Structure formats: structure tokens, C-alpha cells
Amino acid sequence: MKTLIIGIGGMTNGGKSTLSKALQKRLPNSCIISQDTFFKDDSLVPVDSHGFKQYDLLSALHMDRMMEEVETWQDDPRAFKVSHNGVVQLLSEGVDQVYVLIIEGFLIFNYRPLNELMNKKYFLQIPYETCKQRRSSRVYTPPDPPGYFDGHVWPMYLKNRKEMEEMVTDLVLLDGLTERDKLLSSVLEDVTADIEAFRQG
């Protein structure tokens, strides 16, 4: 049994979840673990001097629990997929099974233990104006207070990105404004090449 771990990171509303789900549908024996499902309870997230909740920090996430989930997949990818209501696709005899884990999130590349597990790393980026417009059109729980994007979200994105770029050297930058099918096709082609190399290796 062979495994491949793909990281799909990026800024808020950059298209991470959309790309991850589309990729998962096309890749046999693949699963997604999303960082957004590991946020701490709102009462545990600190507030800065401006009254903004500090959600854009690793400390706002249960990263230990996320790592446990990833390790559970590593221990038995087949059982993990089945337990998450997935059907394991059996390939023809003589073809090595490759199980794929897609890790998706806005700070996945800023957490070194997670970062070091990934075989492929993609980062979606979009312009400030597009990001702000998309963010304002979505409803969050709790909702964004007035001024939250410019007062916290964007400054933290710039800070986290700088930190990420100092930690990661093999990052593939993707334009989040690219037409969805074209973006998917590009990433799928890249990942599929790696899967085939794994099978032959």
C-alpha cells in the first residue's frame, strides 16, 4: 500500500474547499481532512486590542486533534476511507494501490509537523479586492464584525503568508481566479503524474 499526501492551502475564500472536493471526486481512494473543522470553541479564542477575535492564528485551532486525524489515516488509509462513508476502489491485479489524503486549510503550511508530511503543496491566491468581496458575501458563525476584514483578516493573511514562505520551499502557487475546470485539470495532471510514479517506483 502506497500513500500520497496533498496540501491545498490558501487565503480565505481563495477556492481551497472547491478545488479539494473536485480533486477528491477525481482521485480514487482519496479523502479530505479540512482544517476548518478543528477550530476551538468561540469562548476559547482570544480577542485583540481592537476587539477582534483572533481566528487567524494556529492557537485558535486544535492542531493536535488535526494531527491525530492525519495519523489515523496514515495508520490505515483503507479503513479511514471506509469509516468516512467512502468506497474503496480496487484496481486491477498487479497495480499498486495508492491512497491519497488531501489536507485543506488556510494555515496548513504554517504548522511544521503537518507541513513536513506533505508530498505536494499548492497555495491558492486571489487579489485583495476579490478576497474582500467574497468574504463579505459569506455568512460566518459568529458573523464578521464591521471592519474585521481590514482590521484583522487581511493583515493576518499577510503576516501568515510571510511566515509560510520562510518555512516552505516547494510550494506551487495557484491563481484562484483561473477558471475552475482549468485549475482542476492542471492540479489533477500534476498529482496523477506523481501517483503513476509511485506505482511504478
Short mmCIF file of C-alpha atoms in Angstrom, two decimals:
data_model
loop_
_atom_site.label_atom_id
_atom_site.label_comp_id
_atom_site.label_asym_id
_atom_site.label_seq_id
_atom_site.Cartn_x
_atom_site.Cartn_y
_atom_site.Cartn_z
CA MET A 1 0.00 0.00 0.00
CA LYS A 2 1.37 3.40 -1.02
CA THR A 3 0.25 6.82 0.17
CA LEU A 4 0.38 10.37 -1.10
CA ILE A 5 -0.45 13.47 0.96
CA ILE A 6 -1.50 16.65 -0.85
CA GLY A 7 -1.75 20.03 0.85
CA ILE A 8 -4.14 22.63 -0.57
CA GLY A 9 -3.74 25.90 1.28
CA GLY A 10 -4.50 29.49 0.57
CA MET A 11 -6.16 32.65 1.74
CA THR A 12 -9.73 32.91 2.97
CA ASN A 13 -12.26 32.39 0.16
CA GLY A 14 -9.48 31.56 -2.27
CA GLY A 15 -11.11 28.36 -3.52
CA LYS A 16 -9.42 25.74 -1.31
CA SER A 17 -12.53 23.72 -0.48
CA THR A 18 -13.87 23.86 -4.03
CA LEU A 19 -10.61 22.57 -5.51
CA SER A 20 -10.17 19.94 -2.79
CA LYS A 21 -13.66 18.49 -3.26
CA ALA A 22 -13.32 18.46 -7.05
CA LEU A 23 -9.93 16.75 -6.76
CA GLN A 24 -11.25 14.18 -4.31
CA LYS A 25 -14.03 13.22 -6.73
CA ARG A 26 -11.49 12.54 -9.46
CA LEU A 27 -8.86 10.67 -7.42
CA PRO A 28 -9.62 7.04 -6.50
CA ASN A 29 -9.18 6.14 -2.82
CA SER A 30 -8.82 9.73 -1.67
CA CYS A 31 -10.06 11.51 1.46
CA ILE A 32 -10.14 15.11 2.67
CA ILE A 33 -9.24 16.46 6.09
CA SER A 34 -10.26 20.11 6.46
CA GLN A 35 -8.55 22.43 8.91
CA ASP A 36 -11.73 24.47 9.39
CA THR A 37 -13.31 21.57 11.30
CA PHE A 38 -10.72 21.94 14.07
CA PHE A 39 -11.47 25.47 15.27
CA LYS A 40 -11.68 25.84 19.03
CA ASP A 41 -14.91 26.98 20.64
CA ASP A 42 -15.52 30.70 20.24
CA SER A 43 -15.15 31.18 24.01
CA LEU A 44 -11.55 29.92 23.81
CA VAL A 45 -10.43 32.27 21.03
CA PRO A 46 -8.71 35.41 22.38
CA VAL A 47 -9.60 38.99 21.43
CA ASP A 48 -7.05 41.61 20.33
CA SER A 49 -6.85 45.23 21.44
CA HIS A 50 -9.38 46.23 18.76
CA GLY A 51 -11.93 43.71 19.99
CA PHE A 52 -11.39 41.34 17.05
CA LYS A 53 -11.43 37.58 17.65
CA GLN A 54 -8.06 36.06 16.76
CA TYR A 55 -9.27 33.27 14.50
CA ASP A 56 -6.38 33.59 12.04
CA LEU A 57 -3.83 32.09 14.42
CA LEU A 58 -2.76 28.48 14.87
CA SER A 59 -3.62 28.85 18.56
CA ALA A 60 -7.30 29.17 17.55
CA LEU A 61 -7.21 25.63 16.19
CA HIS A 62 -6.98 22.18 17.77
CA MET A 63 -3.91 21.29 15.71
CA ASP A 64 -3.19 18.32 18.00
CA ARG A 65 -6.55 16.82 17.07
CA MET A 66 -5.96 17.50 13.40
CA MET A 67 -2.61 15.69 13.58
CA GLU A 68 -4.31 12.75 15.28
CA GLU A 69 -6.78 12.56 12.40
CA VAL A 70 -3.95 12.59 9.87
CA GLU A 71 -2.08 9.90 11.82
CA THR A 72 -5.23 7.75 11.90
CA TRP A 73 -5.32 7.96 8.10
CA GLN A 74 -1.61 7.12 7.89
CA ASP A 75 -2.09 4.04 10.07
CA ASP A 76 -4.76 2.58 7.79
CA PRO A 77 -5.90 4.68 4.79
CA ARG A 78 -8.31 1.98 3.63
CA ALA A 79 -10.11 1.72 6.97
CA PHE A 80 -10.15 5.51 7.29
CA LYS A 81 -11.88 5.90 3.94
CA VAL A 82 -14.45 3.21 4.74
CA SER A 83 -15.18 4.75 8.15
CA HIS A 84 -15.82 8.10 6.46
CA ASN A 85 -18.52 6.57 4.26
CA GLY A 86 -16.16 6.06 1.38
CA VAL A 87 -15.97 3.18 -1.06
CA VAL A 88 -12.54 1.75 -1.70
CA GLN A 89 -11.90 1.38 -5.42
CA LEU A 90 -10.00 -1.82 -6.12
CA LEU A 91 -7.62 -1.53 -9.03
CA SER A 92 -6.74 -4.33 -11.41
CA GLU A 93 -4.47 -7.08 -10.18
CA GLY A 94 -0.81 -6.18 -10.28
CA VAL A 95 -1.45 -2.44 -9.96
CA ASP A 96 -0.28 -0.91 -6.70
CA GLN A 97 -2.97 0.81 -4.66
CA VAL A 98 -2.17 4.45 -3.91
CA TYR A 99 -4.24 6.10 -1.20
CA VAL A 100 -4.41 9.89 -1.31
CA LEU A 101 -5.05 12.28 1.57
CA ILE A 102 -5.99 15.87 0.72
CA ILE A 103 -5.29 18.25 3.60
CA GLU A 104 -7.09 21.54 3.10
CA GLY A 105 -6.84 24.75 5.11
CA PHE A 106 -5.66 28.32 5.44
CA LEU A 107 -2.79 27.66 7.87
CA ILE A 108 -1.71 24.12 6.99
CA PHE A 109 1.69 25.24 5.72
CA ASN A 110 2.36 27.28 8.86
CA TYR A 111 2.29 24.20 11.09
CA ARG A 112 5.63 22.47 10.64
CA PRO A 113 4.68 18.93 11.82
CA LEU A 114 1.84 18.87 9.29
CA ASN A 115 3.80 20.65 6.60
CA GLU A 116 6.57 18.06 6.74
CA LEU A 117 4.18 15.19 5.93
CA MET A 118 3.03 16.56 2.58
CA ASN A 119 4.29 15.29 -0.75
CA LYS A 120 2.65 18.06 -2.81
CA LYS A 121 1.85 21.60 -1.70
CA TYR A 122 -0.47 24.01 -3.51
CA PHE A 123 -1.38 27.53 -2.41
CA LEU A 124 -4.35 29.41 -3.87
CA GLN A 125 -4.14 33.18 -4.02
CA ILE A 126 -6.57 35.90 -5.15
CA PRO A 127 -6.36 39.73 -5.17
CA TYR A 128 -7.33 41.78 -2.12
CA GLU A 129 -10.47 43.19 -3.74
CA THR A 130 -11.77 39.75 -4.77
CA CYS A 131 -10.98 38.28 -1.38
CA LYS A 132 -12.82 41.06 0.45
CA GLN A 133 -15.84 40.81 -1.84
CA ARG A 134 -16.09 37.03 -1.45
CA ARG A 135 -15.64 37.24 2.30
CA SER A 136 -18.40 39.84 2.63
CA SER A 137 -20.81 37.66 0.68
CA ARG A 138 -20.49 34.71 3.07
CA VAL A 139 -22.15 34.21 6.43
CA TYR A 140 -19.93 33.08 9.29
CA THR A 141 -20.76 31.83 12.78
CA PRO A 142 -20.10 34.03 14.61
CA PRO A 143 -20.51 36.71 11.90
CA ASP A 144 -17.64 39.03 10.99
CA PRO A 145 -17.96 42.31 12.91
CA PRO A 146 -17.63 45.62 11.00
CA GLY A 147 -14.05 46.28 9.91
CA TYR A 148 -12.92 42.71 10.65
CA PHE A 149 -11.52 42.02 7.18
CA ASP A 150 -9.27 45.09 7.01
CA GLY A 151 -8.58 45.18 10.74
CA HIS A 152 -7.70 41.54 11.24
CA VAL A 153 -8.22 39.07 8.36
CA TRP A 154 -6.07 40.73 5.68
CA PRO A 155 -3.22 41.87 7.97
CA MET A 156 -3.04 38.35 9.43
CA TYR A 157 -3.04 36.82 5.96
CA LEU A 158 -0.01 38.94 5.04
CA LYS A 159 1.74 38.01 8.30
CA ASN A 160 0.95 34.30 7.96
CA ARG A 161 1.98 34.27 4.32
CA LYS A 162 5.37 35.77 5.13
CA GLU A 163 5.89 33.17 7.84
CA MET A 164 4.80 30.39 5.47
CA GLU A 165 7.18 31.50 2.73
CA GLU A 166 10.06 31.35 5.21
CA MET A 167 9.13 27.75 6.10
CA VAL A 168 8.15 26.23 2.74
CA THR A 169 10.38 25.96 -0.31
CA ASP A 170 8.45 23.56 -2.56
CA LEU A 171 5.16 25.44 -2.75
CA VAL A 172 3.20 25.63 -6.02
CA LEU A 173 1.32 28.94 -6.29
CA LEU A 174 -2.07 28.83 -7.99
CA ASP A 175 -4.17 31.70 -9.33
CA GLY A 176 -7.55 31.40 -7.64
CA LEU A 177 -9.15 33.45 -10.44
CA THR A 178 -8.37 30.75 -13.00
CA GLU A 179 -11.47 29.05 -14.42
CA ARG A 180 -12.35 26.13 -12.11
CA ASP A 181 -12.10 23.32 -14.65
CA LYS A 182 -8.77 24.56 -15.94
CA LEU A 183 -7.39 24.86 -12.40
CA LEU A 184 -8.60 21.38 -11.51
CA SER A 185 -7.18 19.92 -14.72
CA SER A 186 -3.76 21.44 -14.02
CA VAL A 187 -3.53 20.13 -10.46
CA LEU A 188 -5.02 16.76 -11.38
CA GLU A 189 -2.45 16.26 -14.11
CA ASP A 190 0.37 17.09 -11.70
CA VAL A 191 -0.92 14.80 -8.95
CA THR A 192 -1.74 11.95 -11.33
CA ALA A 193 1.85 12.01 -12.61
CA ASP A 194 3.07 11.56 -9.04
CA ILE A 195 0.63 8.71 -8.41
CA GLU A 196 1.84 6.90 -11.53
CA ALA A 197 5.45 7.43 -10.46
CA PHE A 198 4.59 5.97 -7.03
CA ARG A 199 3.03 2.90 -8.66
CA GLN A 200 6.00 2.30 -10.90
CA GLY A 201 8.52 3.00 -8.15
#
